[in-house]
Amino acid sequence: MSKENTQVLKQRREKADLLADLGVKLYNNSFKPDNRVKELLPKGEHLAAETQDETNYTYSIAGRIMSMRKFGKAAFFHLTDNSGRIQVYIKKDLLGDEVFATFKKWDIGDIVGIEGKLFKTKMGELSVLADKLVMISKSLRPLPEKFHGLTDVETRYRQRYVDLIVTPESRQTFVKRVEIIRLIREFLSNRGFMEVETPMMHPVPGGATAKPFETHHNALDMKLYLRIAPELYLKRLLVGGFERVFEINRNFRNEGLSTRHNPEFTMLEFYQAYATYQDLMDLTEEMVSWLCDEVNGTMEIEYQEHTVNLAPPWKRMTMDEALVEVGGLNAEDLTDNKKVMALAKDKGIQLEEQAGPGKAKTELFELLVEEKLIDPTFITAYPTEVSPLARRNEDNPDVTDRFELFVTGRELANAFSELNDPVDQRQRFEKQIAEKGADEEIHSELDEDFVRALEYGMPSAAGEGIGIDRLVMLLTNAPSIRDVILFPHLKAEVKQQSKKKKKTNQPKHV
RNA sequence: GGGUCGUUAACUCAGUCGGUAGAGUAUCUGCCUUUUAAGCAGAGAGUCGUGCGUUCGAGUCGCACACGACCCA
């Protein structure tokens, strides 16, 4: 692209060459900073403006030059490292003519090492008066403009490294993401859960209804699928006697992209033997509200146009109750299967031929209720028809002991008391396969080994999945999933071909 | 898949009625030893996303395509 040969880039390369000719190492790995910027800040806090640090201690720091104000025989620049930002003051009389001459070729964006002493400027800003300068890595590309920063979202996603350099909010989001995941591990391991790693490549994709990515193992000459969910493997571990397990890792779904969907996304799934979905509601409430408080210092947060209160207890209602209370439907109509089907048709919902009232209710719920659930709400009693892996309710076999958690109108978690009857499980799998419908891309094959595992006996248990990306979006007020994934998937970057290149691409035998 | 908006210098953006490209930052040169969106003086930098069309003439109008954002399914 033309962008690769601009004047600015040429000048930077020329300057780098010039520095090299002057004997400056452009990529130097011998400078080891003893200090981080954050440590320096309290050391000079007490200083008055225009005074030197009386200890006269020499600090050494390293980082990237983010701004520069050069004078004839002096200069100020701001240097940032992973911990913070501090001003550096350069004086020719301290450094000598030669060093100062090479410094003149330094640019915003260069990564440098500094040794010097603390002082405060006239304006009272804590700064380092440099007595040693080291080039650590010469930058050959200019950074985005200092005032507006990088606003083009496409560039922010495609070149996340630039975004991270110049957008502190973006850095902060990813720091929070890491912290959230660390806290989840802490929370679960404090409750006796064991973190495990199950296969990401499955011979039979299961645990969810979604289109999988396919791949091929050459040596074994077999088809494999990137997992759409870890569920069936984690349950095998319950069979094996690990009573509390969890996994935080990627799932892959070969479907559309949106502000809420990335083809690979991070899921927390956990399973607890001898627990029910009721227990998991308590646990979820406790965990998510605690996470929010730890990360944001409050349980009441802003998410886009909403204010959300995550302080427990959270609302709990059945799907039928929600359809009546929030969706405005008539309670009596919901007890009549024919009326439910008619209602769905009425609202313009198109159902597949084999779909029953359970599917119709779920669709009505998505249409009429979901987006109205702003504060956290557990919806329980999901129809058995749409819950192939959940345990039936003992009093009403049409519904399952399952909940989904909604916050800001979005699904955040899905959990249920697990089905552990191998006969019922086999029948439900078979029914699911028979009813799979027209969608060829949804893989449907009975996972025989999973049923075999259940036949050995799986303890009663409850399990849950929480979408980590969506949780991070909520807790960092991010409008798009791409804002919480470091390298989100985008279409391939278009390389604009020059006319010359196009010609060489012509077949040679013409 | 459908609709709306966007794509102009490295970055952030102007560009009137169709008449041949502008600003700020960044860069380069000169001056400048407490600046902080430093300042002053000067300079260079653009296949206007791609292609086709209309026109004497297209950044601007039309069509197609690409990429992105948002909304809808």
XYZ file of N, CA and C (backbone and C1' of nucleotides) in Angstrom, chain A residues 2 6-7 11 15 69 71-72 74 76 87 91 93 121-123 125 145-148 151-152 154 158 259 482 491 494 496, chain B residues 10-13 24-29 32-39 44-45 47 49-51 66-71:
300
model
N 0.280 2.319 -0.483
C 1.034 3.565 -0.548
C 1.474 4.011 0.846
N 5.518 6.322 2.766
C 5.259 7.749 2.878
C 6.516 8.495 3.284
N 6.422 9.794 3.149
C 7.529 10.670 3.510
C 7.935 10.491 4.972
N 11.590 9.421 6.307
C 12.385 10.299 7.183
C 12.800 9.585 8.456
N 16.562 8.867 9.673
C 17.035 9.317 10.974
C 17.649 8.157 11.752
N 8.831 18.108 23.940
C 8.949 19.557 23.739
C 10.427 19.881 23.732
N 13.823 22.202 22.983
C 14.370 23.562 22.889
C 15.728 23.442 22.227
N 16.424 24.578 22.126
C 17.744 24.548 21.509
C 18.724 23.678 22.270
N 17.836 22.073 25.429
C 17.129 21.336 26.481
C 15.868 20.731 25.893
N 11.886 18.602 27.177
C 11.037 17.831 28.087
C 10.350 16.747 27.281
N 7.452 12.872 33.606
C 8.161 13.789 32.714
C 9.672 13.662 32.919
N 19.014 18.269 29.703
C 19.793 19.514 29.589
C 21.130 19.212 28.930
N 23.953 20.848 29.056
C 25.163 21.009 29.868
C 25.391 19.815 30.790
N 9.270 20.819 38.691
C 9.407 21.977 37.808
C 8.715 23.181 38.427
N 8.882 24.320 37.761
C 8.203 25.558 38.139
C 6.714 25.334 38.341
N 6.149 24.518 37.427
C 4.712 24.276 37.469
C 4.358 23.191 38.486
N 5.384 19.968 38.494
C 5.272 18.592 38.009
C 6.535 17.811 38.346
N -2.138 11.146 16.498
C -2.108 12.501 17.032
C -2.343 12.530 18.535
N -1.589 13.381 19.225
C -1.590 13.345 20.690
C -2.916 13.769 21.306
N -3.629 14.684 20.648
C -4.810 15.239 21.304
C -6.044 14.367 21.121
N -6.334 13.976 19.878
C -7.534 13.174 19.619
C -7.289 11.677 19.813
N -9.115 7.267 16.891
C -10.570 7.137 17.006
C -11.140 6.166 15.980
N -10.391 5.860 14.960
C -10.888 4.954 13.928
C -10.976 3.541 14.506
N -11.783 0.694 13.329
C -11.186 -0.392 12.542
C -9.691 -0.521 12.837
N -7.747 -3.646 14.390
C -6.758 -4.329 13.562
C -5.343 -4.154 14.106
N -21.930 -7.156 17.580
C -21.378 -6.501 18.769
C -21.408 -7.439 19.980
N -16.009 -6.536 20.753
C -14.678 -6.277 20.194
C -13.843 -5.371 21.102
N -12.871 -9.091 8.937
C -12.557 -9.602 7.596
C -11.112 -9.290 7.271
N -7.772 -5.561 3.327
C -7.599 -5.550 1.875
C -6.248 -4.952 1.538
N -4.268 -3.332 -1.166
C -4.524 -2.741 -2.476
C -3.344 -3.028 -3.381
P -0.472 9.397 4.497
O -0.487 8.896 6.003
C 0.021 7.611 6.362
C 0.272 7.594 7.853
C -0.880 8.128 8.699
O -1.735 7.087 9.076
C 1.113 9.282 9.257
P -3.362 7.340 9.123
O -3.535 8.200 10.442
C -3.381 7.599 11.721
C -3.613 8.632 12.800
C -4.962 9.349 12.708
O -5.969 8.605 13.354
C -3.253 10.955 12.935
P -7.506 8.771 12.898
O -7.841 10.277 13.310
C -8.025 10.615 14.679
C -8.432 12.062 14.797
C -9.598 12.470 13.900
O -10.837 12.086 14.471
C -7.888 14.093 13.740
P -12.124 11.905 13.528
O -12.333 13.401 13.053
C -12.751 13.707 11.741
C -12.489 15.154 11.506
C -13.147 15.731 10.267
O -14.504 16.052 10.539
C -10.899 16.436 10.357
P -2.305 25.105 10.091
O -2.674 24.172 11.315
C -3.335 24.716 12.463
C -3.705 23.599 13.413
C -2.550 22.683 13.803
O -1.753 23.219 14.843
C -4.409 21.375 13.166
P -0.218 22.846 14.915
O -0.201 21.301 15.282
C -0.599 20.861 16.576
C -0.687 19.351 16.601
C 0.601 18.601 16.284
O 1.474 18.515 17.397
C -1.181 17.653 15.074
P 3.031 18.579 17.168
O 3.320 17.304 16.259
C 3.271 15.992 16.813
C 3.517 14.965 15.726
C 4.807 15.146 14.936
O 5.921 14.598 15.618
C 3.034 14.825 13.435
P 7.312 15.291 15.476
O 7.654 15.138 13.935
C 7.911 13.860 13.380
C 8.219 13.993 11.912
C 9.351 14.966 11.580
O 10.616 14.369 11.781
C 7.539 15.347 10.124
P 11.773 15.253 12.398
O 12.244 16.118 11.140
C 12.762 15.471 9.988
C 12.994 16.495 8.900
C 13.745 17.746 9.348
O 15.142 17.533 9.388
C 11.857 18.379 8.092
P 15.986 18.303 10.499
O 16.050 19.793 9.913
C 16.694 20.052 8.681
C 16.641 21.531 8.383
C 16.987 22.449 9.547
O 18.382 22.567 9.749
C 15.040 23.249 8.469
P 19.745 29.492 19.476
O 18.576 29.373 20.548
C 18.154 30.524 21.287
C 16.867 30.225 21.988
C 16.914 29.035 22.942
O 17.460 29.384 24.198
C 14.990 28.885 21.574
P 18.457 28.326 24.915
O 17.601 27.923 26.194
C 16.468 27.072 26.084
C 16.273 26.363 27.406
C 16.211 27.313 28.601
O 15.264 26.791 29.516
C 17.919 25.744 28.934
P 14.268 27.746 30.332
O 13.302 26.706 31.014
C 12.392 25.936 30.231
C 11.237 25.517 31.097
C 10.583 26.672 31.859
O 9.199 26.394 31.959
C 11.363 25.048 33.375
P 8.084 27.472 31.487
O 7.360 26.736 30.275
C 7.895 26.794 28.954
C 7.720 25.466 28.285
C 6.341 24.858 28.440
O 5.427 25.407 27.516
C 7.982 23.214 28.836
P 3.871 25.586 27.937
O 3.349 24.090 28.093
C 3.225 23.248 26.948
C 2.936 21.848 27.393
C 1.674 21.690 28.227
O 0.576 21.580 27.353
C 3.454 20.455 29.188
P -0.951 21.789 27.774
O -1.699 20.963 26.621
C -1.308 19.642 26.284
C -1.003 19.524 24.806
C -0.088 20.592 24.237
O 0.705 20.016 23.201
C -2.109 20.621 23.073
P 2.284 20.059 23.297
O 2.559 21.637 23.234
C 3.855 22.149 23.227
C 3.818 23.546 23.742
C 3.903 24.647 22.689
O 2.642 24.962 22.129
C 5.481 25.039 24.394
P 2.560 25.579 20.646
O 3.480 26.879 20.732
C 2.994 28.057 21.334
C 4.048 29.139 21.262
C 4.427 29.579 19.852
O 3.497 30.506 19.336
C 6.387 29.228 21.114
P 7.120 23.570 -0.173
O 7.272 22.009 0.091
C 8.407 21.296 -0.406
C 8.517 19.978 0.286
C 7.331 19.035 0.092
O 7.417 18.313 -1.120
C 7.886 19.129 2.372
P 6.058 17.884 -1.869
O 5.381 16.910 -0.797
C 5.834 15.567 -0.682
C 5.163 14.898 0.474
C 3.689 14.552 0.268
O 3.571 13.294 -0.372
C 4.003 15.593 2.375
P -0.970 8.873 -2.395
O -1.537 8.842 -3.872
C -2.839 9.304 -4.153
C -3.235 8.855 -5.514
C -4.701 8.492 -5.590
O -5.434 9.673 -5.900
C -3.409 6.751 -6.531
P -11.629 8.372 -1.117
O -11.128 6.853 -1.106
C -9.935 6.491 -0.428
C -9.748 5.019 -0.575
C -9.921 4.484 -1.990
O -8.738 4.596 -2.746
C -11.204 3.186 -0.490
P -8.841 4.917 -4.328
O -9.277 3.526 -4.955
C -8.451 2.383 -4.837
C -9.125 1.210 -5.517
C -9.650 1.490 -6.915
O -8.638 1.378 -7.899
C -11.335 0.431 -5.668
P -8.757 2.310 -9.214
O -9.987 1.709 -10.022
C -9.881 0.430 -10.625
C -11.225 -0.040 -11.115
C -11.909 0.838 -12.152
O -11.382 0.665 -13.451
C -13.482 0.150 -10.529
P -18.397 -7.001 -2.087
O -17.070 -6.315 -1.530
C -15.796 -6.848 -1.873
C -14.716 -6.006 -1.254
C -14.872 -5.755 0.239
O -14.415 -6.856 0.998
C -14.354 -3.732 -0.844
P -15.203 -7.274 2.324
O -14.694 -6.198 3.379
C -13.320 -6.101 3.706
C -13.050 -4.804 4.406
C -13.949 -4.496 5.603
O -13.576 -5.218 6.762
C -13.773 -2.575 4.269
P -14.740 -5.658 7.794
O -15.114 -4.277 8.479
C -14.171 -3.621 9.301
C -14.646 -2.246 9.653
C -15.960 -2.169 10.416
O -15.798 -2.493 11.772
C -15.923 -0.523 8.732
P -17.047 -3.069 12.620
O -17.932 -1.758 12.828
C -17.465 -0.713 13.685
C -18.465 0.401 13.703
C -19.890 -0.021 14.041
O -20.078 -0.163 15.434
C -19.926 1.363 12.144
P -21.096 -1.295 15.973
O -22.525 -0.641 15.704
C -22.910 0.556 16.367
C -24.134 1.142 15.713
C -25.335 0.200 15.635
O -26.057 0.152 16.847
C -25.018 1.225 13.537
P -26.863 -1.186 17.233
O -28.122 -1.150 16.253
C -29.126 -0.155 16.401
C -30.082 -0.195 15.235
C -30.816 -1.517 15.023
O -31.913 -1.677 15.899
C -30.016 -0.719 12.946
